[in-house]
Short mmCIF file of C-alpha atoms and ligand atoms in Angstrom, two decimals:
data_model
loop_
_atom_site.label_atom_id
_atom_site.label_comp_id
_atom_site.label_asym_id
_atom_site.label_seq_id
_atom_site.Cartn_x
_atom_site.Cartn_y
_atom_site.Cartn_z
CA UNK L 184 -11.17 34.75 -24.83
CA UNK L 185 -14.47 33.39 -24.79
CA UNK L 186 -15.10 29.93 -24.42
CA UNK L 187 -17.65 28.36 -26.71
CA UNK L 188 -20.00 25.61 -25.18
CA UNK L 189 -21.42 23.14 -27.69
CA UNK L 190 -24.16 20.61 -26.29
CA UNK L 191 -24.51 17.97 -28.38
CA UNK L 192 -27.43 17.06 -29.34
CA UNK L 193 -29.11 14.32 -31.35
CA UNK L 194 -27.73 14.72 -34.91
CA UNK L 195 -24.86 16.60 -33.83
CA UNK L 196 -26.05 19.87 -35.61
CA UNK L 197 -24.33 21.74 -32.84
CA UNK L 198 -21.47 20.85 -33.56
CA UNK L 199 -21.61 20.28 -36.95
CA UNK L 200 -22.76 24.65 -37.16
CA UNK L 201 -19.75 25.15 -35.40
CA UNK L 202 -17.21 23.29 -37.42
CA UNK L 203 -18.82 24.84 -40.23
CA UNK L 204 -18.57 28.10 -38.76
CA UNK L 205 -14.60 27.56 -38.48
CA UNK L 206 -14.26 27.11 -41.60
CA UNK L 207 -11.08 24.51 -42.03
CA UNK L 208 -10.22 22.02 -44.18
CA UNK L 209 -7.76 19.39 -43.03
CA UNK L 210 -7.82 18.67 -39.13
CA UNK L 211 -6.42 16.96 -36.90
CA UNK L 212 -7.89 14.62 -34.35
CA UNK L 213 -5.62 13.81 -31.43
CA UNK L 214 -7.79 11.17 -29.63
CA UNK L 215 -7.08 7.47 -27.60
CA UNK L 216 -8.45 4.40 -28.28
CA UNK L 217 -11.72 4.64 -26.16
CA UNK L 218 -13.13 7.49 -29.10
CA UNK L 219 -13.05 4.32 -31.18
CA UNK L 220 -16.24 3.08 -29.47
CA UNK L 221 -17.94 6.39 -28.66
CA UNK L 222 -20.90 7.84 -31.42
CA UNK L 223 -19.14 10.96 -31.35
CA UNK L 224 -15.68 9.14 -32.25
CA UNK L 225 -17.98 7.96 -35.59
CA UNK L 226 -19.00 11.32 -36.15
CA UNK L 227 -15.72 12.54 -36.26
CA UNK L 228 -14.18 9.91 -38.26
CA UNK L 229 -16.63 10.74 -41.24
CA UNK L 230 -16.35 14.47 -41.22
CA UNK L 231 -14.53 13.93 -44.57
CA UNK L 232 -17.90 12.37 -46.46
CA UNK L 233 -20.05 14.54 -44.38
CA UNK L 234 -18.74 17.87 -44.24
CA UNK L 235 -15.57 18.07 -46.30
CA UNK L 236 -12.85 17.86 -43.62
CA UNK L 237 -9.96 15.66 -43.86
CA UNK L 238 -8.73 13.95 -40.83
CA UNK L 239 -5.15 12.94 -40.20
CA UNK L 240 -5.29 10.62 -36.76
CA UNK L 241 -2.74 11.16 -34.19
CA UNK L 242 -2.76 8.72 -31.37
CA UNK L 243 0.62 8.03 -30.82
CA UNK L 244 0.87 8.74 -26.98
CA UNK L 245 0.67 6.87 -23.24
CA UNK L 246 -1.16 7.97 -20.52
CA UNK L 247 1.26 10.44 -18.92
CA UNK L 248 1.98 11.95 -22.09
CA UNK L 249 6.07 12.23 -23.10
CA UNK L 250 6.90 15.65 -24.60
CA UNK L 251 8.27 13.55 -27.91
CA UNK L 252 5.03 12.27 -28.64
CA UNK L 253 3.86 16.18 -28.45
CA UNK L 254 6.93 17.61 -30.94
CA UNK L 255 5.68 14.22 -33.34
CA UNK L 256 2.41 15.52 -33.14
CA UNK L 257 3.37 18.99 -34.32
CA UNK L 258 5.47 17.84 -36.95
CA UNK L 259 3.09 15.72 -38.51
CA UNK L 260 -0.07 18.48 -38.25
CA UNK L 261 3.13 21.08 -40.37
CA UNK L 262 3.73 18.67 -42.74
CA UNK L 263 -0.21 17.85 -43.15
CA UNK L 264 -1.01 20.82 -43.74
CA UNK L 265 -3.87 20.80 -40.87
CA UNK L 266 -5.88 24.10 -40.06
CA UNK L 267 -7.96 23.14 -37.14
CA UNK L 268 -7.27 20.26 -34.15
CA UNK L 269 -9.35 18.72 -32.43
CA UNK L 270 -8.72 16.55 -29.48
CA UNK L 271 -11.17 13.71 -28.29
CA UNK L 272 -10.50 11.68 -24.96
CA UNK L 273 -9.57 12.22 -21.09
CA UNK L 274 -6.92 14.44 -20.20
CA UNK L 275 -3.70 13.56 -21.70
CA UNK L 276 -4.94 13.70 -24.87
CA UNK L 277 -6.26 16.96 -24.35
CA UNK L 278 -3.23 17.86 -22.76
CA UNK L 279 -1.04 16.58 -26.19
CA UNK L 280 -3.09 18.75 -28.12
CA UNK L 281 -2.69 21.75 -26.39
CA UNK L 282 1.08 21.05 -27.06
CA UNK L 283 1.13 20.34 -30.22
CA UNK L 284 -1.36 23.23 -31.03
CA UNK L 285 1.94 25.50 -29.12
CA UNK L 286 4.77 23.42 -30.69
CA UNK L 287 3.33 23.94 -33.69
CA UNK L 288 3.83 27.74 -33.50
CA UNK L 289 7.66 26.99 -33.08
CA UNK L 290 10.66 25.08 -34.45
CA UNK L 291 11.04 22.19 -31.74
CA UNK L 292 14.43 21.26 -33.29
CA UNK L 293 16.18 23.88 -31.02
CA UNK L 294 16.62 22.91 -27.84
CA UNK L 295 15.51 26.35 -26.41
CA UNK L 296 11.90 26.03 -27.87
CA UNK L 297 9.98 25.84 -24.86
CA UNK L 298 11.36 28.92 -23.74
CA UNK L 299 10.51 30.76 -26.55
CA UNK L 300 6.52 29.81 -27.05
CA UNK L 301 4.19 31.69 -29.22
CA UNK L 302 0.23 31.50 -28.46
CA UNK L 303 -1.55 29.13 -30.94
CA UNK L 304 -3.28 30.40 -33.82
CA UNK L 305 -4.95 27.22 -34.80
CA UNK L 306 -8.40 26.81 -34.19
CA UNK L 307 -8.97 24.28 -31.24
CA UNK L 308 -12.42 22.53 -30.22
CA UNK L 309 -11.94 20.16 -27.91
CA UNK L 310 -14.27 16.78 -26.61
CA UNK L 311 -13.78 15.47 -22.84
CA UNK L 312 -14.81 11.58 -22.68
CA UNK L 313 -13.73 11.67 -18.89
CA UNK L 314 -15.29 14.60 -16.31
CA UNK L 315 -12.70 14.84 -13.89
CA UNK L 316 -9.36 16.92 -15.23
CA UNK L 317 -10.97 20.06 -16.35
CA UNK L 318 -8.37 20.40 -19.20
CA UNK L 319 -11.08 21.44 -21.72
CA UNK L 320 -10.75 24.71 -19.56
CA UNK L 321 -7.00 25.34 -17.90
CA UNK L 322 -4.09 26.85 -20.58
CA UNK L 323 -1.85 24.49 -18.77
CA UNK L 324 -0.94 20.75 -20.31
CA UNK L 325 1.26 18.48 -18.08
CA UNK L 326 3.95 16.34 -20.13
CA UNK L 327 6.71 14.46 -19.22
CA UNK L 328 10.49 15.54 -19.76
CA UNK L 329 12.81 12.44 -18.85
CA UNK L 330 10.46 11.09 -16.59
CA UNK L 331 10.10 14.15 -15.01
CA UNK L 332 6.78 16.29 -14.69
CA UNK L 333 6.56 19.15 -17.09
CA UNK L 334 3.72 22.02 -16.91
CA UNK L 335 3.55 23.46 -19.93
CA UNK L 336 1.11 26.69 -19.66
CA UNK L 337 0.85 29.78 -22.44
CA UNK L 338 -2.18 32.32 -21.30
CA UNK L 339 -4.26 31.90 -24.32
CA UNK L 340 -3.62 28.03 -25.03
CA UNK L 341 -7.19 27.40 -23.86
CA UNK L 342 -9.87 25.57 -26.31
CA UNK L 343 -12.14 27.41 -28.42
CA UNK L 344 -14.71 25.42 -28.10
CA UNK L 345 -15.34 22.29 -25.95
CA UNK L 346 -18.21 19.82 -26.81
CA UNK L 347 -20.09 18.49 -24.12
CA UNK L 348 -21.46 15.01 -24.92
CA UNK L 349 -23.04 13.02 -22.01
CA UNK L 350 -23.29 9.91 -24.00
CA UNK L 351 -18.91 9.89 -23.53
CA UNK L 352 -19.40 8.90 -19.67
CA UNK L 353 -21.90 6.29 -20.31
CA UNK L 354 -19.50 2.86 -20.69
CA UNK L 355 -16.83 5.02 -18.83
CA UNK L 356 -15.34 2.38 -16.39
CA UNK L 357 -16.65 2.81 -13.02
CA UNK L 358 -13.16 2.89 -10.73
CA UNK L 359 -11.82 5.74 -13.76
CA UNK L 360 -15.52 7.68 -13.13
CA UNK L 361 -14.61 7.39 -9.65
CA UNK L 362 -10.85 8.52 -9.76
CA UNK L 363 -11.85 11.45 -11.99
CA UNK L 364 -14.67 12.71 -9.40
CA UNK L 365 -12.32 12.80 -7.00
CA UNK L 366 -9.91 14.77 -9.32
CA UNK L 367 -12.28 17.28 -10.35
CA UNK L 368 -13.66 17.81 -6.36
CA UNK L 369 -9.90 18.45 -5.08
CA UNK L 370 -9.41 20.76 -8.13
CA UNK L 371 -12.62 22.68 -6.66
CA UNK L 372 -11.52 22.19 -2.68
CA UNK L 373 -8.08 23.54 -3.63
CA UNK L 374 -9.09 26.34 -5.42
CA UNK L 375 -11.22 27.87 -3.28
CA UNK L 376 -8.41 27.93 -0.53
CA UNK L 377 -5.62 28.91 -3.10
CA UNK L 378 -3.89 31.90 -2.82
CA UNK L 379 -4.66 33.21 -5.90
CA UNK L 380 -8.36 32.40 -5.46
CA UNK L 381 -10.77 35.38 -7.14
CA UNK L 382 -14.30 36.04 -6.56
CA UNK L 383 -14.40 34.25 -9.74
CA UNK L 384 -13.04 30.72 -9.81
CA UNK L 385 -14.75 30.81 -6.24
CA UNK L 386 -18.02 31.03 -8.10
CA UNK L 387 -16.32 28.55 -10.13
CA UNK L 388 -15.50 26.09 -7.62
CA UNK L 389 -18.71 26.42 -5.60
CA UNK L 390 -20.59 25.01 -8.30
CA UNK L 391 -18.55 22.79 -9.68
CA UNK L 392 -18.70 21.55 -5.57
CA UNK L 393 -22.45 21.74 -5.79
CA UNK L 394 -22.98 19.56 -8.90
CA UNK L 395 -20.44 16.84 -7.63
CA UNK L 396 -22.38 16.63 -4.06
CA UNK L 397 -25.76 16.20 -6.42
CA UNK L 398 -24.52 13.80 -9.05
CA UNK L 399 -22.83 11.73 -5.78
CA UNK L 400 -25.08 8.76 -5.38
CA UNK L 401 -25.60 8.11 -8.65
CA UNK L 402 -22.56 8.73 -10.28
CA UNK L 403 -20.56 6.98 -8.11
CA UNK L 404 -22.74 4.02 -8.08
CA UNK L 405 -22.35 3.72 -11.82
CA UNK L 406 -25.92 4.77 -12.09
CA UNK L 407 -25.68 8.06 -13.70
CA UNK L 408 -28.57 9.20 -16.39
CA UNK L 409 -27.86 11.69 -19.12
CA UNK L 410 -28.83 14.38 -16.82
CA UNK L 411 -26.38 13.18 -14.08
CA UNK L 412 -23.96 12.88 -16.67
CA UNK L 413 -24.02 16.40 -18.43
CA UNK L 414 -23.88 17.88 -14.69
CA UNK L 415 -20.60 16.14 -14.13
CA UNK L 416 -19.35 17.15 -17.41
CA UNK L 417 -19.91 20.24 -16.45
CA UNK L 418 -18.61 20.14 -12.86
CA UNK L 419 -15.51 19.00 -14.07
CA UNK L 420 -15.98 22.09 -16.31
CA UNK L 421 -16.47 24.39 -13.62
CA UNK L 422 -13.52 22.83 -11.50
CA UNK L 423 -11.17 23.61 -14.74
CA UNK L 424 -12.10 26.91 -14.85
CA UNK L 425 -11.79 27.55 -11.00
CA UNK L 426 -7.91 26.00 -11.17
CA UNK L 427 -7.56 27.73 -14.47
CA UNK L 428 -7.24 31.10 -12.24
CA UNK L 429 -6.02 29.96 -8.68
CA UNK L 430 -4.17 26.98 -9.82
CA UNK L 431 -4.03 23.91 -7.03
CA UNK L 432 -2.14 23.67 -4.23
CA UNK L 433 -0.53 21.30 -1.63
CA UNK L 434 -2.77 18.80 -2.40
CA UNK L 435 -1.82 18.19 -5.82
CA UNK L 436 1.62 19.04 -4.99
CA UNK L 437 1.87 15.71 -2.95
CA UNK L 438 -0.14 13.25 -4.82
CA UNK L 439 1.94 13.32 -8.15
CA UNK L 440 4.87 10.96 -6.43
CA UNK L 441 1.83 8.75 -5.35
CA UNK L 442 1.21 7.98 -8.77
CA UNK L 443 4.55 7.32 -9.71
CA UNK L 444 5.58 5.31 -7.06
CA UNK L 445 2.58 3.10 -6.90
CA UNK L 446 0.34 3.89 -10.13
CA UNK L 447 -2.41 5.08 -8.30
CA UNK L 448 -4.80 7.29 -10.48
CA UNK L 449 -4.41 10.61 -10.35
CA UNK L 450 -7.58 11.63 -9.16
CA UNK L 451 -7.16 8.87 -5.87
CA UNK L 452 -4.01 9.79 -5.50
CA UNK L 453 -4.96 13.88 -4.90
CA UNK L 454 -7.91 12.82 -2.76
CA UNK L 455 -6.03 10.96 -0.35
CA UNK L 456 -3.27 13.86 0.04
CA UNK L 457 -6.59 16.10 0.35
CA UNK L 458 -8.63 13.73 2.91
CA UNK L 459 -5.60 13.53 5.01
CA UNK L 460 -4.21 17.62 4.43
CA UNK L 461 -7.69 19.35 5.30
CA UNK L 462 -8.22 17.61 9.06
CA UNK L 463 -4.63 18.14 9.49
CA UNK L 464 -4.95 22.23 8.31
CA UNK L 465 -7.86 22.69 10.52
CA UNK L 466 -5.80 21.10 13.68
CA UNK L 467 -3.06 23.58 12.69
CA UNK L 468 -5.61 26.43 12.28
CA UNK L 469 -4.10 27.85 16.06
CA UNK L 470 -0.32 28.02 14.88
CA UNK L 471 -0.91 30.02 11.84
CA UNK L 472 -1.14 34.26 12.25
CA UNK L 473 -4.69 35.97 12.66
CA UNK L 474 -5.29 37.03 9.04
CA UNK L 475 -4.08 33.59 7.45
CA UNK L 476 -6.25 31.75 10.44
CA UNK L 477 -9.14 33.82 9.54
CA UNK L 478 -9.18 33.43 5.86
CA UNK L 479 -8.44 29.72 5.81
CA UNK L 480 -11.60 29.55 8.31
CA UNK L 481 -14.09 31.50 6.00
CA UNK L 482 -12.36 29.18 3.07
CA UNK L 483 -12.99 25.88 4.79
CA UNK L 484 -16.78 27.37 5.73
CA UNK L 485 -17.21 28.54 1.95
CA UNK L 486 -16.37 25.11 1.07
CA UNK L 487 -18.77 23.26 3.70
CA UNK L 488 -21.48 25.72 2.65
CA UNK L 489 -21.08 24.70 -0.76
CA UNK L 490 -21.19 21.01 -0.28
CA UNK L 491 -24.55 21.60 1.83
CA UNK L 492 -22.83 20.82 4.81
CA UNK L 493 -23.97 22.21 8.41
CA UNK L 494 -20.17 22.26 9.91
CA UNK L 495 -16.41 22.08 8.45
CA UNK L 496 -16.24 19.09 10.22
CA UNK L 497 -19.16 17.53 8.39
CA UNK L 498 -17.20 18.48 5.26
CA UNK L 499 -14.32 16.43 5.93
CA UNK L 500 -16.03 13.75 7.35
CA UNK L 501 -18.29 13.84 4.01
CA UNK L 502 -15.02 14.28 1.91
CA UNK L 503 -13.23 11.36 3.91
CA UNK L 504 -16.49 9.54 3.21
CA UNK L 505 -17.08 9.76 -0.26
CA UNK L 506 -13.50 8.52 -0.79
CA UNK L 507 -14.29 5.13 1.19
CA UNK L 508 -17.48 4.98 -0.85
CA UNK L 509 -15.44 4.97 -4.05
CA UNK L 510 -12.86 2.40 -2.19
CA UNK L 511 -10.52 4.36 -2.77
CA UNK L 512 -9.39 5.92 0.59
CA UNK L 513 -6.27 3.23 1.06
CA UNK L 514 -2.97 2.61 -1.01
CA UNK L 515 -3.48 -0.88 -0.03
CA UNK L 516 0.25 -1.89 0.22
CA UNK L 517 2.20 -4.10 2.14
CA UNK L 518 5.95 -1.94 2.19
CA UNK L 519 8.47 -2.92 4.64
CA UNK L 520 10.63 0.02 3.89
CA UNK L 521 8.48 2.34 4.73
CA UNK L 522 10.87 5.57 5.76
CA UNK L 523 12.91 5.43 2.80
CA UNK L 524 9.67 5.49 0.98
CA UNK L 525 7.86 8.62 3.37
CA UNK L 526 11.27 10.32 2.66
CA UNK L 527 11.31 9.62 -1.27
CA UNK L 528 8.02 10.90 -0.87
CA UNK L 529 8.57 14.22 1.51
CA UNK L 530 11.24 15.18 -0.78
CA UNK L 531 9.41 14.85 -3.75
CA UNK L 532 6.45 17.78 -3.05
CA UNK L 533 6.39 20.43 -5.73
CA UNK L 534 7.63 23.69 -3.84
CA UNK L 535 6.23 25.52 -6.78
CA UNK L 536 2.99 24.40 -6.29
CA UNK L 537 3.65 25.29 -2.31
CA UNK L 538 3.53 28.48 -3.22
CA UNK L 539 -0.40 28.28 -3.97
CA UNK L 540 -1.32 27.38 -0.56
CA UNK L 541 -1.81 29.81 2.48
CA UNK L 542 -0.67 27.35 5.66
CA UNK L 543 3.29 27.16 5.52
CA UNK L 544 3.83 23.39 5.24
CA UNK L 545 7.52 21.93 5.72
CA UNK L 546 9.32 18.46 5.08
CA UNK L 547 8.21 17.36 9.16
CA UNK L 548 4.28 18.13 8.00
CA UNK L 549 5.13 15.90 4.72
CA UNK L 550 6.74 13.43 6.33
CA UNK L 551 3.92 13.40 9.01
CA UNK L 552 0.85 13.33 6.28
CA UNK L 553 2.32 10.59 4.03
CA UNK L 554 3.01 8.82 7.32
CA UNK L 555 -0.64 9.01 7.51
CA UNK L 556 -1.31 8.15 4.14
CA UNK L 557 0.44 5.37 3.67
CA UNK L 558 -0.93 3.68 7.45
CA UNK L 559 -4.50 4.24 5.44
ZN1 ZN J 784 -5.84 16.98 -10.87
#
């Protein structure tokens, strides 16, 4: 499927062709409280008077989305009779609507439903008010189960159309611009050196690398112009689409316990797994066989390369440094238990995602790296 770009412009007549184009009648808009204050929230909130399309408002969902709030979601867009959702915010509202756009193609009563999803048939335009998760461009959604961490992926359950809109990042809070940029660069870091890495999300992840290196200074600063801020929409864009085909890897599969344990943002969390795993995978380089030694070397170089940097050490050193720049490259914490913790931690890593990553890791490099993490 082809995804549809739509840049808005000044009287939203982009998007306004498109939702025309659909045609539908009654949508609706999954969003979180920060649309409220956002022009393109307004817009939305008055396409009944301005182009004849009902809304029904579903915001009933945390951060860290619950699965419940997903099945509500669905129920209320059957018994609303809505043709067309549309999902406005950062990622777990995207990532409710891609649910509830799946659950809705299913009876969520029986307690087999998950196993038994159908791809959506609901038209599904999508607008990112954070640039850091790429959901606008993965099929996957992550939800929570009983506290646990639920990945909830269907091939075709990507958006029709996402609507890029630099004005979202403006009041953006600067420490959740800064988690997110570090979300969407380990999305592009980890794809490249995935397993399941194509010629394609490596074209993917190279630029998505390139416009995070250029939007850097500003960005970071909280000194972004609309120009900086449409390149990290679409960096996070590109970063989606790269993980969309190689997925991430050990990386992510360490940081989610992070961010349970101690409520550090995602996109922190991942970069300080990532700061720490990359020196620690190029020390280990020697250990590995020829073939994986030589692939993960033209994978670190195709990263360096793409973050304009002369040497793979350079690239960490940059990496390490853009976290510190962001203050973000300690936990910060004061834990006198600190084994029971590095083992709640080492046992926690998603072996699933393991499976993405070329260097065999094991509980002793785990136990080693969050050792490291937590020191800071
Ligand atoms: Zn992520």
């Amino acid at each position: 499927m082809k995804q549809q770009l739509i840049f808005v412009d000044k009287d939203y007549a982009s998007l306004t062709a498109y939702l025309q184009s659909v045609p539908a009648k009654r949508a609706l808009l999954v969003h979180g409280s920060s649309m409220l204050h956002l022009e393109v929230g307004q817009y939305l909130l008055h396409l009944p008077e301005n182009l004849g399309i009902d809304v029904i408002e579903f915001t009933d969902f945390e951060p860290n989305p619950d699965i419940q709030s997903a099945i509500a979601g669905a129920v209320l867009c059957k018994t609303q009779g809505c043709d067309l959702i549309l999902a406005c915010g950062g990622g777990s509202a995207i990532d409710v609507a891609k649910c509830i756009r799946l659950f809705y193609e299913v009876d969520t009563s029986k307690p087999d439903f998950l196993q038994n999803l159908k791809p959506g048939t609901l038209p599904f335009v999508v607008i990112p008010t954070t640039a850091g998760t790429g959901s606008d461009s993965t099929h996957f959604a992550v939800v929570y189960q009983d506290g646990r961490k639920l990945s909830v992926a269907e091939p075709d359950n990507i958006p029709q159309a996402v609507v890029l809109d630099a004005a979202t990042l403006v009041n953006l809070p600067l420490r959740q611009k800064r988690a997110t940029y570090l979300d969407a660069m380990c999305h592009a870091i980890e794809s490249y050196w995935s397993v399941h890495a194509t010629a394609e999300s490596r074209v993917y992840a190279r630029e998505a690398l390139r416009l995070l290196c250029a939007a850097r200074l500003s960005y970071l600063q909280g000194n972004a112009d609309v120009t900086v801020n449409m390149s990290m929409l679409m960096a996070a864009h590109y970063a989606g689409k790269a993980i969309n085909i190689s997925k991430t890897t050990a990386a992510h599969a360490m940081c989610y316990k992070l961010t349970s344990l101690f409520g550090v943002p995602h996109g922190q969390a991942a970069a300080l797994c990532l700061s720490h795993l990359w020196p620690y995978m190029q020390n280990r380089l020697s250990a590995a066989d020829a073939p994986t030694q030589q692939q993960l070397q033209e994978n670190f170089a195709g990263i360096a390369a793409a973050m304009d940097c002369e040497s793979v050490q350079e690239a960490i050193a940059t990496f390490q440094q853009i976290l510190k720049e962001c203050k973000m490259d300690k936990l910060n914490r004061t834990d006198e238990e600190t084994d029971d913790v590095i083992a709640a931690l080492a046992g926690s890593v998603n072996v699933q995602r393991l499976q993405n990553h070329l260097l065999h890791l094991e509980a002793a490099d785990f136990t080693c790296l969050y050792r490291a993490i937590l020191k800071g």
